[in-house]
Tab-separated table of C-alpha atoms and ligand atoms in Angstrom:
chain	number	residue	atom	x	y	z
W	1	MET	CA	-40.552	79.494	20.879
W	2	ARG	CA	-39.814	80.389	24.550
W	3	SER	CA	-41.123	77.343	26.301
W	4	ILE	CA	-39.638	75.282	23.571
W	5	PHE	CA	-36.472	76.779	23.963
W	6	ALA	CA	-36.807	75.965	27.937
W	7	PHE	CA	-37.961	72.877	27.569
W	8	ALA	CA	-34.714	72.528	25.206
W	9	LEU	CA	-32.782	73.802	28.235
W	10	GLY	CA	-34.129	71.370	30.664
W	11	LEU	CA	-33.552	68.460	28.328
W	12	LEU	CA	-30.162	69.467	27.634
W	13	SER	CA	-29.306	69.704	31.486
W	14	LEU	CA	-31.476	66.391	32.034
W	15	ALA	CA	-28.935	64.653	29.214
W	16	HIS	CA	-26.174	66.198	31.465
W	17	ALA	CA	-27.149	65.000	34.686
W	18	LEU	CA	-27.741	61.899	32.984
W	19	PRO	CA	-24.893	59.252	31.950
W	20	SER	CA	-22.883	58.704	34.888
W	21	ALA	CA	-25.578	57.841	37.111
W	22	LYS	CA	-27.353	55.733	34.549
W	23	ALA	CA	-24.230	54.368	33.375
W	24	LYS	CA	-23.450	53.138	36.948
W	25	SER	CA	-26.987	51.398	37.682
W	26	ALA	CA	-26.534	50.181	33.910
W	27	LEU	CA	-23.363	47.663	34.879
W	28	ALA	CA	-23.863	44.904	35.425
W	29	THR	CA	-21.941	43.132	38.861
W	30	THR	CA	-21.974	40.748	41.372
W	31	ASN	CA	-23.520	40.869	44.864
W	32	GLY	CA	-21.980	38.841	47.070
W	33	THR	CA	-23.034	35.548	45.282
W	34	ARG	CA	-25.610	36.885	42.914
W	35	PHE	CA	-25.622	39.301	39.678
W	36	SER	CA	-26.872	42.801	39.450
W	37	ILE	CA	-28.316	43.988	36.431
W	38	ASP	CA	-29.954	47.225	36.028
W	39	GLY	CA	-29.790	47.238	40.044
W	40	GLU	CA	-31.877	44.046	39.914
W	41	THR	CA	-30.140	41.047	42.452
W	42	LYS	CA	-31.845	37.999	41.064
W	43	TYR	CA	-30.976	34.567	39.413
W	44	PHE	CA	-30.765	35.047	35.414
W	45	ALA	CA	-31.342	33.418	32.371
W	46	GLY	CA	-29.890	33.639	29.422
W	47	THR	CA	-27.613	31.531	26.015
W	48	ASN	CA	-25.280	31.176	23.478
W	49	SER	CA	-24.645	32.616	20.065
W	50	TYR	CA	-21.382	31.793	18.515
W	51	TRP	CA	-22.577	33.301	15.602
W	52	ILE	CA	-24.321	36.352	16.149
W	53	GLY	CA	-21.142	38.628	15.754
W	54	PHE	CA	-20.714	37.126	11.721
W	55	LEU	CA	-24.089	37.726	10.654
W	56	THR	CA	-24.051	40.665	7.614
W	57	ASN	CA	-27.118	41.537	8.179
W	58	ASN	CA	-28.433	43.969	10.634
W	59	LYS	CA	-32.461	43.220	10.299
W	60	ASP	CA	-31.169	39.358	11.459
W	61	VAL	CA	-29.185	40.499	14.957
W	62	ASP	CA	-32.286	42.675	15.478
W	63	THR	CA	-34.432	39.623	14.938
W	64	VAL	CA	-32.310	36.908	16.672
W	65	LEU	CA	-32.378	39.655	20.240
W	66	ASP	CA	-36.070	40.493	20.128
W	67	HIS	CA	-36.908	37.333	20.257
W	68	ILE	CA	-34.188	36.567	23.095
W	69	SER	CA	-35.095	39.863	24.950
W	70	ALA	CA	-39.125	38.435	24.710
W	71	SER	CA	-38.012	35.341	25.647
W	72	GLY	CA	-37.248	36.462	29.531
W	73	LEU	CA	-33.057	35.843	28.711
W	74	LYS	CA	-31.217	38.472	30.055
W	75	ILE	CA	-27.440	37.181	29.241
W	76	LEU	CA	-26.412	36.729	25.952
W	77	ARG	CA	-22.668	35.168	25.674
W	78	VAL	CA	-21.255	35.723	21.924
W	79	TRP	CA	-17.586	34.931	19.912
W	80	GLY	CA	-15.434	37.890	20.356
W	81	PHE	CA	-13.186	36.027	18.163
W	82	ASN	CA	-12.160	35.427	14.426
W	83	ASP	CA	-9.048	34.586	13.658
W	84	VAL	CA	-7.433	33.772	10.421
W	85	THR	CA	-4.034	32.821	8.861
W	86	SER	CA	-4.976	34.263	5.740
W	87	LYS	CA	-7.533	37.272	4.544
W	88	PRO	CA	-10.824	35.568	3.221
W	89	SER	CA	-12.645	37.069	0.419
W	90	SER	CA	-14.432	40.341	1.252
W	91	ASN	CA	-17.706	39.109	1.732
W	92	THR	CA	-16.695	36.493	4.718
W	93	VAL	CA	-16.350	38.339	8.255
W	94	TRP	CA	-13.168	38.455	9.896
W	95	PHE	CA	-11.826	40.116	12.814
W	96	GLN	CA	-8.035	39.296	12.935
W	97	LEU	CA	-5.688	38.271	10.988
W	98	LEU	CA	-2.477	36.814	12.527
W	99	SER	CA	0.598	36.559	11.252
W	100	ALA	CA	4.475	36.545	12.248
W	101	SER	CA	5.401	39.708	10.838
W	102	ALA	CA	2.046	41.504	10.030
W	103	SER	CA	-1.486	40.817	12.391
W	104	GLN	CA	-4.113	42.732	11.671
W	105	ILE	CA	-7.454	43.796	13.893
W	106	ASN	CA	-9.661	44.139	10.684
W	107	THR	CA	-12.043	47.642	12.230
W	108	GLY	CA	-13.608	47.160	8.400
W	109	SER	CA	-17.261	46.902	7.471
W	110	ASN	CA	-16.704	42.984	7.350
W	111	GLY	CA	-14.833	43.053	11.041
W	112	LEU	CA	-14.918	44.494	14.057
W	113	GLN	CA	-18.290	46.873	12.874
W	114	ARG	CA	-20.618	43.175	13.006
W	115	LEU	CA	-19.545	42.873	16.732
W	116	ASP	CA	-20.550	46.621	17.036
W	117	TYR	CA	-23.798	46.310	15.811
W	118	VAL	CA	-24.573	43.395	17.976
W	119	VAL	CA	-23.359	45.752	20.646
W	120	GLN	CA	-25.452	48.663	19.618
W	121	SER	CA	-28.421	46.169	19.549
W	122	ALA	CA	-28.328	44.281	22.721
W	123	GLU	CA	-27.803	47.245	24.417
W	124	LYS	CA	-31.113	48.502	22.959
W	125	ARG	CA	-32.744	45.908	24.360
W	126	GLY	CA	-31.493	45.175	27.560
W	127	VAL	CA	-29.809	42.238	26.836
W	128	LYS	CA	-26.096	41.608	28.354
W	129	LEU	CA	-22.941	40.068	26.783
W	130	ILE	CA	-20.511	38.025	27.699
W	131	ILE	CA	-17.774	39.113	25.241
W	132	ASN	CA	-14.640	36.528	24.609
W	133	PHE	CA	-11.248	36.709	22.544
W	134	VAL	CA	-9.966	33.431	21.656
W	135	ASN	CA	-10.923	29.673	21.401
W	136	ASN	CA	-9.295	26.710	22.389
W	137	TRP	CA	-10.534	25.197	19.676
W	138	SER	CA	-10.130	25.871	16.062
W	139	ASP	CA	-13.232	27.238	14.819
W	140	TYR	CA	-12.797	30.616	14.037
W	141	GLY	CA	-8.850	30.382	14.466
W	142	GLY	CA	-8.393	30.350	18.012
W	143	MET	CA	-5.019	29.209	19.752
W	144	PRO	CA	-4.486	26.513	16.619
W	145	ALA	CA	-4.535	29.724	14.619
W	146	TYR	CA	-1.633	31.318	16.673
W	147	VAL	CA	0.250	28.041	17.071
W	148	THR	CA	0.282	28.605	12.862
W	149	ALA	CA	1.068	31.893	13.154
W	150	PHE	CA	3.562	31.947	15.931
W	151	GLY	CA	4.854	28.482	16.256
W	152	GLY	CA	5.103	26.676	19.427
W	153	THR	CA	2.409	24.126	20.069
W	154	LYS	CA	-1.022	24.356	21.714
W	155	GLU	CA	0.319	23.526	25.556
W	156	GLY	CA	2.356	26.445	24.742
W	157	TRP	CA	0.163	28.971	23.706
W	158	TYR	CA	-0.503	30.655	27.301
W	159	THR	CA	3.382	31.495	27.878
W	160	ASN	CA	4.298	31.827	23.960
W	161	THR	CA	5.411	36.490	24.416
W	162	LYS	CA	4.604	36.745	20.159
W	163	ALA	CA	1.770	35.296	20.735
W	164	GLN	CA	0.267	36.576	24.157
W	165	ALA	CA	1.334	39.928	22.738
W	166	GLN	CA	-0.674	39.803	19.680
W	167	TYR	CA	-3.202	38.740	21.850
W	168	ARG	CA	-3.229	41.219	24.071
W	169	LYS	CA	-3.202	43.820	21.309
W	170	TYR	CA	-6.164	42.660	20.216
W	171	ILE	CA	-8.243	42.475	23.614
W	172	ALA	CA	-7.227	46.249	24.310
W	173	ALA	CA	-8.880	46.752	20.765
W	174	VAL	CA	-12.698	45.245	21.442
W	175	VAL	CA	-12.309	46.724	25.278
W	176	GLY	CA	-11.705	50.082	23.817
W	177	ARG	CA	-14.856	49.644	21.476
W	178	TYR	CA	-17.403	48.999	24.678
W	179	VAL	CA	-15.325	50.092	27.151
W	180	ASN	CA	-18.335	52.133	28.232
W	181	SER	CA	-21.078	50.500	26.858
W	182	PRO	CA	-24.299	48.967	29.394
W	183	ALA	CA	-24.272	45.877	27.195
W	184	ILE	CA	-21.312	44.590	28.749
W	185	PHE	CA	-21.932	41.620	30.932
W	186	ALA	CA	-18.731	40.941	31.147
W	187	TRP	CA	-15.675	40.178	29.337
W	188	GLU	CA	-14.407	36.046	28.647
W	189	LEU	CA	-10.314	34.981	28.380
W	190	GLY	CA	-11.476	32.872	26.085
W	191	ASN	CA	-13.876	29.719	25.265
W	192	GLU	CA	-12.636	27.046	27.515
W	193	PRO	CA	-9.185	27.097	28.131
W	194	ARG	CA	-7.095	23.664	28.157
W	195	CYS	CA	-3.507	22.781	28.350
W	196	LYS	CA	-3.689	18.999	28.609
W	197	GLY	CA	-1.129	17.963	30.584
W	198	CYS	CA	0.193	21.063	32.045
W	199	SER	CA	0.750	21.818	35.684
W	200	THR	CA	-2.652	23.660	36.759
W	201	ASP	CA	-0.231	26.724	37.071
W	202	VAL	CA	-0.020	27.658	33.718
W	203	ILE	CA	-3.695	28.618	33.079
W	204	PHE	CA	-3.239	30.232	36.953
W	205	LYS	CA	-0.827	32.430	35.766
W	206	TRP	CA	-1.960	33.353	32.297
W	207	ALA	CA	-5.337	34.272	33.883
W	208	THR	CA	-4.174	35.820	36.552
W	209	GLU	CA	-1.865	38.122	34.264
W	210	THR	CA	-4.723	38.519	31.845
W	211	SER	CA	-7.274	39.861	33.952
W	212	ALA	CA	-5.170	41.995	35.480
W	213	TYR	CA	-4.681	43.420	32.447
W	214	ILE	CA	-7.817	43.626	31.437
W	215	ARG	CA	-8.655	45.698	34.296
W	216	SER	CA	-5.990	47.905	33.461
W	217	LEU	CA	-8.069	48.724	30.937
W	218	ASP	CA	-11.697	48.735	32.397
W	219	HIS	CA	-12.190	48.997	35.745
W	220	ASP	CA	-16.035	48.329	35.541
W	221	HIS	CA	-17.198	45.193	33.786
W	222	MET	CA	-16.907	42.050	35.074
W	223	ILE	CA	-13.935	39.796	33.862
W	224	THR	CA	-14.287	35.594	33.970
W	225	LEU	CA	-12.061	33.134	32.740
W	226	GLY	CA	-14.498	30.419	30.517
W	227	ASP	CA	-12.967	27.622	30.744
W	228	GLU	CA	-15.388	24.320	31.499
W	229	GLY	CA	-15.169	24.338	35.612
W	230	PHE	CA	-12.747	21.266	35.481
W	231	GLY	CA	-10.563	19.944	38.586
W	232	LEU	CA	-12.855	19.999	41.644
W	233	ALA	CA	-12.175	18.338	45.188
W	234	ALA	CA	-15.724	17.132	45.652
W	235	GLY	CA	-15.580	14.021	42.927
W	236	THR	CA	-13.055	11.827	40.851
W	237	SER	CA	-14.408	11.639	37.631
W	238	TYR	CA	-12.761	12.538	34.448
W	239	PRO	CA	-14.291	16.560	35.168
W	240	TYR	CA	-13.317	16.249	38.579
W	241	GLN	CA	-9.881	16.037	37.581
W	242	THR	CA	-6.723	18.293	36.658
W	243	GLY	CA	-5.774	16.715	33.237
W	244	GLU	CA	-6.753	19.549	31.192
W	245	GLY	CA	-4.799	21.689	33.472
W	246	VAL	CA	-7.831	23.612	35.277
W	247	ASP	CA	-8.403	23.616	38.439
W	248	PHE	CA	-11.277	25.538	39.156
W	249	GLU	CA	-10.956	26.146	42.662
W	250	LYS	CA	-7.635	27.630	42.484
W	251	ASN	CA	-9.080	30.045	39.906
W	252	LEU	CA	-11.964	31.341	40.934
W	253	ALA	CA	-9.995	33.104	43.998
W	254	ILE	CA	-7.876	34.976	41.581
W	255	LYS	CA	-8.364	38.731	42.305
W	256	ASN	CA	-9.795	40.262	39.031
W	257	LEU	CA	-12.053	36.946	38.296
W	258	ASP	CA	-15.184	38.366	38.941
W	259	PHE	CA	-17.269	35.017	39.070
W	260	GLY	CA	-17.037	31.442	38.015
W	261	VAL	CA	-18.165	29.674	34.985
W	262	PHE	CA	-18.520	26.043	34.150
W	263	HIS	CA	-20.247	23.697	31.354
W	264	PHE	CA	-21.729	20.324	31.050
W	265	TYR	CA	-21.302	17.899	28.428
W	266	PRO	CA	-22.161	14.419	29.975
W	267	GLY	CA	-21.738	13.113	26.159
W	268	SER	CA	-18.619	14.836	25.004
W	269	TRP	CA	-17.013	13.811	28.333
W	270	SER	CA	-18.468	10.460	28.887
W	271	VAL	CA	-20.244	11.110	32.041
W	272	SER	CA	-24.060	10.223	32.411
W	273	ASN	CA	-26.596	12.370	32.035
W	274	ASP	CA	-27.355	12.440	35.725
W	275	SER	CA	-24.736	13.121	37.399
W	276	GLY	CA	-25.983	17.082	36.197
W	277	PRO	CA	-27.375	18.144	39.300
W	278	LYS	CA	-24.679	16.915	41.493
W	279	TRP	CA	-21.791	18.561	38.615
W	280	VAL	CA	-24.004	22.015	39.370
W	281	LYS	CA	-24.356	21.726	43.032
W	282	ASP	CA	-20.527	21.147	43.567
W	283	HIS	CA	-19.892	24.383	41.396
W	284	ALA	CA	-22.520	26.179	43.670
W	285	ALA	CA	-20.468	25.228	47.167
W	286	ALA	CA	-17.057	26.276	45.963
W	287	CYS	CA	-18.356	29.359	44.190
W	288	LYS	CA	-20.458	30.459	48.267
W	289	LYS	CA	-17.163	29.663	49.558
W	290	ALA	CA	-15.054	31.745	47.272
W	291	GLY	CA	-17.811	34.638	47.759
W	292	LYS	CA	-18.338	35.163	43.862
W	293	PRO	CA	-21.762	33.777	41.837
W	294	CYS	CA	-21.157	30.947	39.686
W	295	LEU	CA	-22.669	31.237	36.134
W	296	PHE	CA	-23.727	28.000	34.749
W	297	GLU	CA	-22.038	29.491	31.184
W	298	GLU	CA	-22.985	26.092	28.847
W	299	TYR	CA	-25.382	22.776	28.648
W	300	GLY	CA	-26.540	20.113	26.093
W	301	THR	CA	-26.858	17.312	24.859
W	302	ASP	CA	-27.236	16.513	21.254
W	303	SER	CA	-31.169	14.943	21.806
W	304	ASN	CA	-34.065	14.475	24.608
W	305	HIS	CA	-33.493	17.948	25.625
W	306	CYS	CA	-36.050	18.962	27.620
W	307	ALA	CA	-36.378	15.628	29.678
W	308	LEU	CA	-32.092	15.944	29.942
W	309	GLN	CA	-31.944	19.290	30.828
W	310	LYS	CA	-34.453	20.045	32.731
W	311	PRO	CA	-32.832	18.450	35.976
W	312	TRP	CA	-29.805	20.888	35.678
W	313	GLN	CA	-31.952	24.000	35.499
W	314	GLN	CA	-33.328	22.823	38.567
W	315	ALA	CA	-30.650	21.694	40.650
W	316	ALA	CA	-29.439	25.403	39.757
W	317	LEU	CA	-32.173	27.408	41.112
W	318	GLN	CA	-32.014	24.719	44.377
W	319	VAL	CA	-28.921	26.605	44.644
W	320	ALA	CA	-29.908	30.102	43.829
W	321	ALA	CA	-29.235	31.435	47.171
W	322	ASP	CA	-26.174	29.440	47.653
W	323	GLY	CA	-23.773	30.380	45.106
W	324	MET	CA	-25.384	29.819	41.226
W	325	GLY	CA	-26.100	33.601	39.790
W	326	GLY	CA	-27.609	32.111	36.260
W	327	ASP	CA	-27.302	29.633	33.340
W	328	LEU	CA	-26.942	29.716	30.019
W	329	PHE	CA	-27.911	26.963	27.611
W	330	TRP	CA	-25.879	25.821	24.108
W	331	GLN	CA	-27.057	27.111	22.627
W	332	TRP	CA	-29.720	29.899	20.781
W	333	GLY	CA	-31.583	28.892	17.604
W	334	ASP	CA	-33.707	31.365	15.041
W	335	LYS	CA	-34.859	31.421	11.870
W	336	ILE	CA	-33.067	34.744	9.818
W	337	SER	CA	-33.242	35.507	6.152
W	338	THR	CA	-30.730	32.995	5.368
W	339	GLY	CA	-33.076	29.996	6.747
W	340	GLN	CA	-32.679	27.860	10.192
W	341	THR	CA	-29.279	28.922	12.374
W	342	SER	CA	-26.610	26.624	12.942
W	343	ASN	CA	-28.202	23.731	14.276
W	344	ASP	CA	-25.277	21.412	16.313
W	345	GLY	CA	-27.805	18.803	17.107
W	346	ASN	CA	-27.752	20.581	20.827
W	347	THR	CA	-29.854	23.978	19.345
W	348	ILE	CA	-33.096	25.064	21.293
W	349	TYR	CA	-35.178	26.927	18.642
W	350	TYR	CA	-36.951	30.116	19.337
W	351	ALA	CA	-41.180	29.270	19.580
W	352	SER	CA	-40.116	25.242	19.737
W	353	THR	CA	-41.266	23.028	22.212
W	354	ASP	CA	-38.208	22.646	23.761
W	355	ALA	CA	-37.973	25.884	24.045
W	356	THR	CA	-41.051	26.398	26.088
W	357	CYS	CA	-39.842	23.373	28.393
W	358	LEU	CA	-36.284	25.017	28.669
W	359	ILE	CA	-37.019	28.890	28.591
W	360	THR	CA	-40.844	29.791	28.913
W	361	ASP	CA	-40.815	27.179	31.727
W	362	HIS	CA	-37.806	27.756	33.232
W	363	VAL	CA	-38.222	31.879	32.970
W	364	LYS	CA	-41.383	31.225	34.806
W	365	ALA	CA	-40.192	29.224	37.529
W	366	ILE	CA	-37.063	32.057	38.441
W	367	ASN	CA	-39.284	34.252	38.668
W	368	ALA	CA	-41.475	32.183	41.030
W	369	LEU	CA	-37.994	32.207	43.209
G	401	NAG	C1	-27.545	43.071	46.637
G	401	NAG	O1	-28.473	42.216	47.521
G	401	NAG	C2	-29.502	42.628	48.349
G	401	NAG	C3	-30.017	41.511	48.883
G	401	NAG	O2	-30.424	40.674	48.018
G	401	NAG	C4	-30.037	43.722	48.146
G	401	NAG	O3	-30.685	43.997	48.870
G	401	NAG	C5	-29.060	44.936	48.169
G	401	NAG	O4	-29.556	45.788	47.694
G	401	NAG	C6	-28.015	44.885	46.816
G	401	NAG	N1	-26.908	45.606	46.460
G	401	NAG	C7	-27.435	46.774	45.351
G	401	NAG	C8	-25.542	47.508	45.617
G	401	NAG	O5	-27.494	46.253	44.229
G	402	NAG	C1	-8.052	22.357	23.288
G	402	NAG	O1	-6.770	22.075	24.197
G	402	NAG	C2	-6.761	20.936	24.556
G	402	NAG	C3	-5.872	20.427	25.406
G	402	NAG	O2	-4.674	21.388	25.435
G	402	NAG	C4	-6.054	20.186	23.765
G	402	NAG	O3	-6.318	18.761	23.531
G	402	NAG	C5	-6.893	20.120	21.926
G	402	NAG	O4	-6.515	19.381	20.682
G	402	NAG	C6	-7.408	21.609	21.938
G	402	NAG	N1	-7.965	21.671	20.578
G	402	NAG	C7	-7.823	22.403	19.784
G	402	NAG	C8	-8.166	22.258	18.485
G	402	NAG	O5	-6.178	22.647	20.002
G	403	NAG	C1	-26.872	10.620	27.795
G	403	NAG	O1	-28.292	11.178	26.756
G	403	NAG	C2	-28.142	10.586	25.801
G	403	NAG	C3	-29.146	11.397	24.776
G	403	NAG	O2	-30.542	11.062	24.958
G	403	NAG	C4	-27.628	9.301	25.009
G	403	NAG	O3	-27.132	9.738	23.587
G	403	NAG	C5	-26.784	8.504	25.986
G	403	NAG	O4	-26.450	7.735	25.681
G	403	NAG	C6	-26.981	9.146	27.671
G	403	NAG	N1	-25.907	8.752	28.052
G	403	NAG	C7	-25.852	7.668	29.046
G	403	NAG	C8	-24.877	7.878	29.158
G	403	NAG	O5	-26.755	6.823	29.332
C-alpha cells in the first residue's frame, strides 16, 4: 500500500514535470532549411488526404493513419475546411455554413469533431498534420462559397471585409481547438490560393496579414501559405510566371511564413513531365536563399505514376541539403469500411506496386541520405 502510494506520487510529479519539456521537443519546427520533428532534423516524406477529416467512422481514420505511419510517412496534409452555403442532411459532414446574416461554425459530431478525431489519432501515431483553412477551388465550398454568401468576386475575396472577417473567425475556431497539440505540423492559409490577373501585392498583403493574425493566436506552430509555387525568376513557362497573382520568392520573405511550399501538375499546367527536376531545384534554390525550408507539398500525374514521379523525388533528395525539406505526394489511397477511397487518377494506393516505388523505395532512399 505504502509503496503503491509512493509510486503513484512519483508518477504524479513526473506527469507534472513532463508536459512543457515534451510539448516543446515534440513540436515540428524549422532548423535552417530543414524541418525538425520530435527533435530529429532530417528530410521527411508524407502525403495528402483531403478526405480524412470527412470520414464518419473512427476506425477508418485509425486504419488510414496506421498505414501512413507504418509506411514511414511523417507528414499528412488534410483539408481543415468544409464550407457550405446551406445546411446539408445530418449525416453529411460540414464545418462552416457561410451566410451574409447567420454564418455558423459546426462544432457538432458531424462538424469539427471529425477533425478532432483525426488530430487525436495522428497524435497517437506521431504523424504531423498540415491543416488548411480555405480552398481556392469550389470543392468543399472554398472561396466561391464565400462569394455566394458575401458577394463580390473570386479575385475580390482577398480584400472583401465581410469574407475576411468570417475567414478569421473560422481560423480562430480551428487554431483554438489544436493550439496545444503536438500533432500539428503547420497551419496553412489556403489550398492553392490564386488571384488571376491581380497584382502580386494582393496575395502578398493578404498572406502577410493573415499569417500575423495566426501568429497572434499561436506562437509555436509553423505557418505556411499553401500556394502552388508559381512566380519564379528562374524560368519563363506558365508556372514560372506571375499571371495567377502569386510571386513565390516575394511571399517566401513574409516574416510569419516559416517555410515555402510548391506543387507540380505538368498535366494541368501543360508543361513537360520531365521539367519536374528543374521545378524542384529552382524552388530549393529560392528557399536556400531565403534561409527557410521548401516543402514539395503536392505532385501527381494521372498515369505512369512510378516512372514519371520518381525523377521528381530523386531531384528533391539531391537538394535535401540545399533548401528542400520534404515532399508529400498527391494523394494517399486506402481500403476502408466503405471500400476504396477516392480515386482521382493520381491516387497511390497503400500496398500497391506504385506504393512500393513512390513510398517504400523513397523512404529507403531518405534513410540512406
Ligand atoms: C539543427 O540541425 C543541426 C544539423 O543537423 C543539428 O546539429 C542541431 O542539433 C539541430 N538543432 C535542433 C534544435 O534541432
Ligand atoms: C481559383 O483561382 C483562379 C484564379 O483566381 C481562378 O481562375 C479559378 O477559377 C479559381 N477557382 C475557382 C473554382 O474559383
Ligand atoms: C506526361 O505524362 C502523361 C501521363 O503518362 C501523358 O498523358 C502526357 O502526354 C505526358 N505529357 C507530355 C507533354 O509528354
